[in-house]
Amino acid sequence: MPRASIMIRILFALCLLAATFNHVRAVLQHGLLWDYGYGNKIALTSKIYWDVLTILDPLAAILLFGKPRAGIWLTVAIIVSDVIHNTYYAAMNDQWLEPFYLAQIGFLVVVLGLAPIAARPFPSLANDV
């Protein structure tokens, strides 16, 4: 397996584990279905989505090494959906320059740019799903 793929997957996993830490911390401090400070402006589905990331983020990190192609696809799905989801709240609250949002945009750019490179050494999807 090429070194670049491993390094990229390590980077993705570290970012996903940092996100996991943030979600676990939020659940421990505020409980499940926390509103992340948005109060009654937040939909129940958003609260559920953020809580589900507490499970999906570490799952993707594990899959990056156990089932690399599945882990890469899950990482892409997580960050794309997270940025789409959180863009709504960033727009609603004029949070375009908040560190959490800029970090997610940065991770999105990195993932979309590097995922094809990370996936190269896995020629057959059938062997990795």
XYZ file of C-alpha atoms in Angstrom:
129
model
C 0.000 0.000 0.000
C 1.509 3.349 -0.967
C 2.721 5.535 1.868
C 0.667 8.530 0.632
C -2.569 6.587 1.077
C -1.693 5.604 4.613
C -0.666 9.152 5.547
C -3.868 10.606 4.101
C -5.991 8.065 5.942
C -4.145 8.837 9.181
C -4.880 12.543 8.644
C -8.564 11.810 7.996
C -8.761 9.554 11.055
C -7.155 12.144 13.331
C -9.632 14.782 12.178
C -12.552 12.387 12.618
C -11.352 11.475 16.105
C -11.070 15.164 17.018
C -14.673 15.590 15.872
C -15.629 12.516 17.909
C -14.029 14.079 20.971
C -16.084 17.251 20.458
C -19.335 15.332 20.049
C -18.662 13.076 23.046
C -17.766 16.109 25.162
C -21.027 17.814 24.130
C -23.075 14.724 24.995
C -21.354 14.337 28.373
C -21.739 18.025 29.253
C -25.202 18.681 27.842
C -26.812 15.292 27.224
C -28.246 13.833 24.062
C -30.181 16.106 21.722
C -28.335 19.253 22.805
C -29.159 22.339 20.764
C -25.510 23.497 20.452
C -26.544 26.901 21.721
C -29.139 27.546 19.020
C -32.085 27.181 21.385
C -35.509 26.839 19.828
C -34.143 27.785 16.380
C -32.895 24.226 15.864
C -34.811 21.286 14.477
C -34.965 17.960 16.305
C -33.479 16.312 13.212
C -30.396 18.522 13.563
C -29.938 17.444 17.167
C -30.245 13.814 16.120
C -27.824 14.340 13.229
C -25.164 15.785 15.545
C -25.629 12.937 18.032
C -25.347 10.330 15.273
C -21.997 11.844 14.294
C -20.767 10.704 17.713
C -21.009 7.170 16.303
C -20.302 7.756 12.603
C -17.071 9.741 13.047
C -15.184 7.011 14.957
C -16.721 4.335 12.727
C -15.284 6.079 9.669
C -11.898 6.388 11.412
C -11.851 2.642 12.086
C -13.004 1.779 8.577
C -10.218 3.871 7.064
C -7.871 1.093 8.136
C -10.100 -1.991 8.278
C -12.066 -1.348 5.084
C -10.259 1.609 3.511
C -12.533 2.272 0.568
C -15.656 2.167 2.766
C -13.902 4.424 5.284
C -12.992 6.943 2.592
C -16.554 7.002 1.243
C -18.014 7.370 4.735
C -15.575 10.193 5.503
C -16.629 11.998 2.319
C -20.317 11.493 3.132
C -19.866 12.746 6.696
C -18.012 15.936 5.855
C -20.165 16.811 2.826
C -23.378 16.319 4.806
C -21.931 18.119 7.836
C -20.940 21.193 5.832
C -24.288 21.282 4.021
C -26.118 20.902 7.331
C -24.040 23.423 9.259
C -24.078 25.967 6.431
C -27.763 26.436 7.167
C -26.998 27.377 10.780
C -23.960 29.462 9.822
C -26.159 31.442 7.440
C -29.005 31.774 9.914
C -26.663 33.112 12.612
C -24.059 34.915 10.476
C -21.334 32.500 11.642
C -19.357 32.405 8.408
C -16.046 33.150 10.139
C -16.511 31.018 13.233
C -13.596 28.599 13.808
C -15.856 25.511 13.891
C -17.287 26.357 10.482
C -13.981 27.322 8.882
C -12.430 24.082 10.182
C -15.232 22.061 8.601
C -14.825 23.874 5.282
C -11.080 23.250 5.450
C -11.581 19.559 6.174
C -14.091 19.332 3.314
C -11.549 20.792 0.871
C -8.825 18.451 2.139
C -11.060 15.377 1.976
C -12.377 16.123 -1.501
C -8.871 16.822 -2.729
C -7.142 13.844 -1.146
C -9.807 11.105 -1.114
C -9.076 10.068 -4.722
C -5.381 9.700 -3.876
C -6.129 7.744 -0.705
C -8.375 5.364 -2.662
C -5.927 4.618 -5.500
C -4.278 1.501 -4.076
C -7.601 -0.288 -3.720
C -8.359 -1.501 -7.221
C -11.465 -3.506 -6.456
C -14.423 -2.154 -4.556
C -15.847 -5.690 -4.423
C -12.935 -6.823 -2.215
C -13.302 -3.944 0.232
C -16.968 -3.526 1.059
